[in-house]
Amino acid sequence: MAQKSWQLDRRAFLFGTGVSLALPYLECMGATPAGQAATAPRRFGAIYFPFGVSAPDPESEHARWSWFPNGEGLNYTFNDSLKPLEKHRKNLTVLGGLSHPQGRQMGGHDTADTFLTGGLVTSESVRNTVSVDQVVSQFVGEQTRFPSMVLSTDGGVGEPTRSSTLSYNELGRPLPALNQPQQIFERLFGAGEANLAARRRKLTSASAMLDSVLEDSRSLRTRLGSVDREKFDEYLDSVRQIEQRVELTQRWLEVPRPELRDEERKLLHLDADDEAPKLYMRTMYDLIYLAFRTDSTRVATYQIGNMADFSSKAGKFPQLEGFKGSLHTLAHDWNKPEGAKNLGEWDRCMAEQLVYFLDRLASAQDEHGSLLDSSLILYGSSNSQTHNNTNYPLVLAGGSRLGMQHGQYRKFGPDTPMSNLFVTMLQCLGAPQQTFADSTGSMTELFPA
């Protein structure tokens, strides 16, 4: 049977300057299938932990280990779980009651994928949406060597509903996370000047190839039907993104990498691994701090653990720190007589590592104030307790120079989607964003009257 003029071979390619780029699958193959720079750099960081927090009955003997504070508004008190945050009370707000409406429809261990997207990911539909960090990156990414930094304990992308990354591009595809401190450090501060000329030639060649391939694509597009054109355009969009990253990387090859002072270098423990959890977490926090301080990036995400139960490297963190049980076991025992205390003590351990990070940001001063003053740091989980996808435990820190009003414990009802918080953060960070995912507005409660 002769091939129709509108049909393409299943192994069709685009060609340019002697190289080829394979096409995505299309129906016609025969089967059914940035913003302005701010005066003071504005930064965004998101830190995620899995499985929820301790939330015992207020009348129980272990009520003091509840993650959520007592009281509300300006008149609240920390329980033992978050007591370490007291020193940064004026720099942070505890948020209660927020969640993603679509996340409430998902399985109890499926929501890490959508913590920063507000999307819906199930075993039947694994298409995610863009994460808020990548929206920020679109407006500030070109001002730094790295548009964003994506970190996690497990590294890579994991699998749908058990993601090992918090970050997703505008097509809803996961961005691989780095998890080796030495590798991250070399990426940020490695000289790499010995191979500078070779790297420049390679990037120049790649850019020229993509130009030629995109030129070749125009004639092909006219032969496609409307459905295939949509798929094809989506594919070419991803190719154009690669080209833009190539160009951006080439520009930054010309800029010397930042140098660290001896005292900064001594604080790093680049040999830290997942056998020493607190040291590992602090080292990852150190790397984000240094990336912010040297203005190597202004956007960073760090997933402390994923929802892959015992297969996550972070699952053994509590046991390695002397707790009786894995992270998953501690989380499941939150409502048992001793379980609330045990999980609460782990929550406190985690809060101590967050305080370490906030201390570093607050102590670093530049002409605009401290790094913390010009950064928004979101810390939290997509479970209140394991399998409960409502009332996310959240802390928003920093941003006093961006208009944030802190020192509060704010409670919201189920009719307020967490995406309203994202809209508020995006506006503080200078992104002209009026909506995000299923948002219904911004949170005026977080700004001075």
XYZ file of C-alpha atoms in Angstrom:
449
model
C 0.000 0.000 0.000
C 1.424 3.363 -1.020
C 2.225 5.902 1.693
C -0.062 8.949 1.680
C 1.500 12.379 1.275
C 0.486 13.311 4.783
C 1.908 10.165 6.358
C 5.323 9.945 7.957
C 7.524 6.983 8.626
C 7.482 5.891 12.269
C 11.217 6.632 12.420
C 11.033 10.123 10.903
C 13.792 12.611 11.726
C 14.553 16.267 11.308
C 17.945 16.876 9.736
C 20.336 19.782 10.009
C 24.065 20.251 9.266
C 24.656 16.530 9.158
C 22.926 15.679 12.449
C 19.434 14.406 13.113
C 16.753 14.843 15.738
C 14.142 12.093 16.151
C 10.528 13.206 15.986
C 7.981 12.426 18.690
C 5.232 9.940 17.896
C 2.507 11.534 15.764
C -0.846 10.190 14.632
C 0.183 10.494 10.983
C 2.788 7.799 11.657
C -0.027 5.306 11.464
C -1.334 4.321 14.936
C -3.386 5.706 17.812
C -1.557 6.536 20.855
C 11.064 37.002 31.707
C 10.935 39.692 33.950
C 12.922 42.776 34.890
C 15.858 42.658 37.320
C 15.006 43.952 40.780
C 17.183 46.463 42.602
C 17.718 43.927 45.357
C 17.935 40.293 44.175
C 14.814 38.375 45.156
C 15.182 34.704 45.928
C 12.898 31.740 46.432
C 13.556 28.443 48.176
C 11.214 25.519 48.866
C 11.944 22.654 51.266
C 9.718 19.591 51.461
C 9.468 16.691 53.903
C 7.106 13.706 53.512
C 4.396 11.964 55.559
C 3.158 14.822 57.746
C 3.733 15.783 61.356
C 2.752 15.035 64.925
C -0.778 16.234 65.717
C -2.025 14.545 68.919
C -5.355 15.239 70.569
C -5.123 18.598 72.409
C -6.268 16.851 75.595
C -3.702 14.043 75.415
C -0.593 13.833 77.559
C 1.569 14.391 74.483
C -0.262 17.498 73.254
C 2.911 19.540 73.720
C 4.403 17.681 70.730
C 1.806 18.969 68.293
C 3.475 20.557 65.269
C 0.784 23.213 64.963
C 1.023 26.089 67.493
C -1.504 27.056 70.128
C -3.538 30.215 69.626
C -3.781 32.218 66.426
C -2.679 35.454 64.804
C 0.020 37.345 66.670
C -0.911 35.686 69.953
C 0.300 32.145 69.504
C 2.817 29.886 71.200
C 5.001 27.191 69.709
C 4.723 23.667 71.003
C 7.880 21.631 71.562
C 8.025 20.432 67.951
C 8.620 23.913 66.552
C 10.144 25.526 69.637
C 13.515 25.980 67.843
C 11.802 28.451 65.478
C 11.112 30.884 68.328
C 14.336 32.792 67.623
C 13.035 33.560 64.107
C 9.478 34.333 65.154
C 9.592 37.828 63.655
C 10.900 36.389 60.380
C 8.261 33.743 59.734
C 4.586 32.854 59.569
C 3.112 29.442 60.375
C 0.256 28.561 58.030
C -2.557 26.138 58.807
C -5.546 24.831 56.880
C -4.091 25.142 53.376
C -3.984 22.348 50.823
C -4.356 21.748 47.105
C -7.985 20.883 46.232
C -6.863 18.420 43.567
C -4.433 16.898 46.041
C -7.351 15.943 48.267
C -8.431 13.565 45.500
C -5.081 11.782 45.411
C -3.697 8.897 47.413
C -2.148 9.616 50.800
C 1.395 9.051 49.557
C 0.953 10.582 46.097
C 1.085 14.295 46.764
C 4.793 15.203 46.845
C 4.659 15.449 43.052
C 2.159 18.306 43.242
C 3.389 20.182 46.322
C 4.639 23.058 44.162
C 2.289 22.592 41.201
C -1.233 22.173 42.580
C -1.867 19.673 39.792
C -3.439 16.230 39.757
C -1.257 13.136 39.350
C -2.713 9.641 39.559
C -1.768 6.210 38.247
C -4.184 6.831 35.358
C -3.089 10.404 34.622
C 0.555 11.230 35.249
C 0.651 14.620 33.518
C 1.730 17.288 35.981
C 1.831 21.069 35.574
C 4.539 23.682 36.060
C 5.897 24.144 39.587
C 5.953 27.573 41.174
C 9.760 27.625 41.439
C 10.031 27.301 37.673
C 7.597 30.176 37.184
C 9.892 32.282 39.379
C 12.856 31.046 37.364
C 11.270 32.332 34.156
C 11.529 35.879 35.538
C 14.890 35.786 37.315
C 16.733 32.822 35.793
C 18.652 34.723 33.125
C 20.154 37.000 35.754
C 22.200 34.177 37.284
C 24.513 31.434 36.066
C 21.942 28.755 36.960
C 18.232 29.526 36.389
C 17.368 27.223 39.300
C 18.892 24.583 41.537
C 16.950 21.342 42.098
C 18.087 19.151 45.001
C 16.791 16.092 46.812
C 18.087 13.334 49.056
C 17.244 10.625 46.526
C 18.203 12.451 43.321
C 16.839 12.049 39.821
C 13.102 12.245 39.188
C 11.755 9.069 40.800
C 8.461 7.890 39.346
C 4.954 9.383 39.070
C 3.283 9.711 42.507
C 6.680 8.890 44.079
C 8.656 11.773 42.662
C 12.224 12.503 43.798
C 12.031 16.113 42.654
C 9.778 19.049 43.488
C 10.389 20.882 40.221
C 8.459 20.597 36.948
C 8.863 22.580 33.765
C 6.097 24.365 31.876
C 5.182 21.112 30.140
C 4.707 19.392 33.504
C 7.813 17.255 33.132
C 10.005 16.538 36.159
C 13.415 18.189 36.429
C 16.105 15.818 37.751
C 17.372 16.638 41.225
C 21.011 16.527 42.314
C 21.838 14.755 45.570
C 25.643 14.448 45.793
C 27.135 17.393 47.755
C 30.500 17.182 46.002
C 28.851 17.169 42.585
C 26.689 20.167 43.508
C 29.687 22.047 44.854
C 31.733 21.396 41.711
C 28.855 22.578 39.598
C 28.619 25.812 41.581
C 32.298 26.548 42.168
C 34.386 24.194 40.022
C 36.832 26.170 37.911
C 36.507 24.193 34.705
C 38.705 26.717 32.908
C 41.078 24.073 31.455
C 38.365 22.856 29.096
C 36.772 26.241 28.494
C 37.647 26.426 24.791
C 36.417 22.893 24.081
C 33.172 23.516 25.957
C 32.621 26.753 24.057
C 33.117 24.996 20.704
C 30.721 22.222 21.719
C 28.017 24.653 22.746
C 28.439 26.731 19.596
C 28.044 23.603 17.499
C 24.942 22.547 19.427
C 23.326 25.939 18.942
C 24.018 25.896 15.209
C 22.588 22.392 14.930
C 19.378 23.395 16.658
C 18.993 26.439 14.408
C 19.250 24.223 11.375
C 16.873 21.595 12.749
C 14.242 24.209 13.571
C 14.565 25.610 10.050
C 13.996 22.124 8.654
C 10.872 21.720 10.780
C 8.881 24.479 9.057
C 8.229 22.567 5.855
C 7.271 19.441 7.777
C 4.716 21.284 9.919
C 2.630 22.265 6.895
C 2.037 18.570 6.146
C 0.531 17.752 9.549
C -3.066 17.676 10.731
C -4.291 19.869 13.600
C -3.775 17.230 16.318
C -0.274 16.396 15.128
C 0.576 20.079 14.781
C -0.251 20.591 18.457
C 2.001 17.679 19.445
C 4.703 18.855 17.076
C 4.618 22.427 18.397
C 4.902 21.140 21.960
C 7.916 19.110 20.909
C 9.581 22.070 19.198
C 8.925 24.220 22.268
C 11.048 21.805 24.281
C 13.785 21.970 21.623
C 13.737 25.762 21.760
C 14.115 25.591 25.553
C 17.228 23.484 25.096
C 18.593 26.047 22.673
C 17.952 28.844 25.147
C 19.719 26.905 27.895
C 22.664 26.300 25.552
C 22.904 30.016 24.799
C 22.603 30.934 28.462
C 25.294 28.429 29.433
C 27.595 29.773 26.741
C 27.213 33.335 28.000
C 28.050 32.274 31.536
C 31.184 30.473 30.379
C 32.668 33.930 29.926
C 31.976 34.950 33.544
C 34.484 33.869 36.245
C 32.977 31.636 38.914
C 32.690 33.064 42.448
C 35.438 32.407 44.948
C 34.788 31.339 48.536
C 36.509 32.703 51.578
C 38.475 30.177 53.607
C 36.037 30.364 56.503
C 33.124 29.574 54.189
C 34.905 26.604 52.654
C 35.765 25.168 56.082
C 32.086 25.082 57.058
C 31.233 22.700 54.232
C 31.189 18.934 54.695
C 31.246 17.770 51.110
C 31.827 14.179 52.145
C 28.498 14.114 53.986
C 26.209 11.299 52.878
C 22.908 9.732 53.829
C 24.579 7.812 56.658
C 24.862 11.067 58.628
C 21.415 12.661 58.196
C 21.787 15.923 60.133
C 25.184 16.621 58.590
C 23.837 15.783 55.154
C 20.801 18.063 55.515
C 22.925 20.929 56.819
C 25.354 20.509 53.941
C 22.502 20.712 51.443
C 21.257 23.818 53.212
C 24.808 25.213 53.099
C 24.962 24.697 49.349
C 21.683 26.543 48.821
C 22.917 29.332 51.077
C 26.175 29.638 49.124
C 24.349 29.551 45.806
C 22.144 32.420 47.006
C 25.007 34.353 48.556
C 27.171 34.197 45.442
C 24.111 34.907 43.287
C 24.781 31.727 41.328
C 21.014 31.129 41.395
C 17.985 32.766 42.959
C 15.698 29.734 42.892
C 16.240 26.461 44.756
C 14.176 23.455 45.808
C 15.175 20.704 48.219
C 13.131 17.565 48.778
C 14.368 16.054 52.040
C 12.529 12.778 51.399
C 10.090 11.363 48.877
C 6.927 9.316 49.302
C 8.485 6.037 48.177
C 8.162 4.583 51.671
C 11.153 2.493 52.726
C 12.993 2.775 49.397
C 13.739 6.471 49.982
C 17.197 7.129 51.382
C 15.612 9.545 53.839
C 13.407 6.770 55.222
C 16.218 5.630 57.527
C 17.171 9.132 58.687
C 15.376 8.884 62.060
C 16.935 5.491 62.855
C 20.399 6.773 62.016
C 19.819 9.606 64.486
C 18.773 7.212 67.263
C 14.994 7.132 66.823
C 13.129 3.845 67.146
C 11.602 3.505 63.728
C 11.884 4.624 60.132
C 10.370 7.889 58.954
C 7.377 6.032 57.557
C 6.851 4.113 60.807
C 7.098 7.267 62.918
C 4.557 8.979 60.692
C 2.085 6.092 60.872
C 2.292 5.997 64.677
C 1.394 9.668 65.150
C -1.876 8.831 66.977
C -0.496 6.072 69.210
C 0.297 6.753 72.910
C 4.039 7.199 72.379
C 3.922 7.775 68.644
C 2.982 11.449 68.877
C 5.989 12.116 71.119
C 8.395 10.173 68.915
C 7.244 11.888 65.735
C 7.185 15.236 67.526
C 10.813 14.798 68.533
C 11.709 14.070 64.935
C 9.745 17.158 63.846
C 11.837 19.144 66.306
C 15.039 17.693 64.866
C 13.919 18.795 61.418
C 13.021 22.259 62.713
C 16.538 22.591 64.128
C 18.010 22.016 60.671
C 15.673 24.639 59.217
C 16.770 27.103 61.896
C 20.387 26.445 60.925
C 19.527 27.458 57.359
C 17.592 30.552 58.435
C 20.481 31.545 60.712
C 22.871 31.456 57.794
C 20.578 33.513 55.573
C 19.945 36.050 58.349
C 23.642 36.461 59.134
C 24.661 37.163 55.540
C 24.442 40.897 54.897
C 24.791 42.845 51.681
C 23.921 46.374 50.644
C 20.239 45.423 50.631
C 20.131 43.861 54.118
C 20.252 40.157 54.941
C 19.698 37.360 52.453
C 16.711 36.280 54.530
C 15.114 39.712 54.200
C 15.091 39.412 50.400
C 14.288 35.685 50.180
C 11.052 33.742 50.519
C 11.582 30.291 52.046
C 8.683 27.817 52.044
C 9.025 24.773 54.315
C 6.416 22.071 54.663
C 4.703 18.843 53.685
C 1.702 17.808 51.593
C 0.284 15.666 54.439
C -0.904 16.802 57.847
C -0.639 13.201 59.007
C 0.269 10.309 56.758
C -2.567 9.619 54.261
C -4.244 12.937 55.158
C -3.956 15.420 52.300
C -5.478 18.434 54.053
C -4.162 21.079 56.460
C -0.589 21.044 55.160
C 1.986 21.992 57.826
C 3.667 25.060 56.325
C 6.152 27.718 57.385
C 6.853 30.784 55.239
C 10.017 32.619 56.245
C 11.867 35.724 55.084
C 10.858 38.454 52.691
C 10.563 41.378 55.111
C 12.021 43.642 52.418
C 9.526 42.211 49.948
C 6.520 43.337 51.965
C 5.830 40.252 54.072
C 4.343 40.700 57.559
C 5.432 37.906 59.885
C 5.200 36.856 63.524
C 1.827 35.158 62.978
C 0.057 31.829 62.953
C -2.524 32.103 60.202
C -5.361 29.583 59.824
C -7.323 29.229 56.609
C -10.445 27.320 55.668
C -10.743 24.590 53.027
C -12.089 27.124 50.525
C -8.655 28.794 50.344
C -6.402 26.827 47.979
C -2.676 26.727 48.626
C -2.193 28.225 45.170
C -3.330 31.559 46.648
C -0.114 31.453 48.667
C 1.837 30.862 45.452
C 0.233 33.873 43.778
C 1.178 35.998 46.790
C 4.786 34.762 46.735
C 5.094 35.300 42.987
C 3.900 38.877 43.335
C 6.380 39.505 46.162
C 9.153 38.130 43.983
C 8.306 40.507 41.168
C 6.528 38.124 38.819
C 3.438 39.779 37.287
C 1.327 36.771 38.159
C -2.363 37.137 38.967
C -3.208 33.427 38.946
C -1.540 30.071 39.484
C -3.161 26.635 39.069
C -6.533 26.791 40.879
C -5.927 30.042 42.774
C -8.820 32.334 43.646
C -6.771 35.385 44.635
C -3.829 36.448 46.774
C -3.394 36.490 50.567
C -3.639 40.075 51.748
C -3.347 38.755 55.328
C 0.407 38.348 54.810
C 0.994 42.044 54.123
C 0.929 45.013 56.511
C -2.431 46.763 56.699
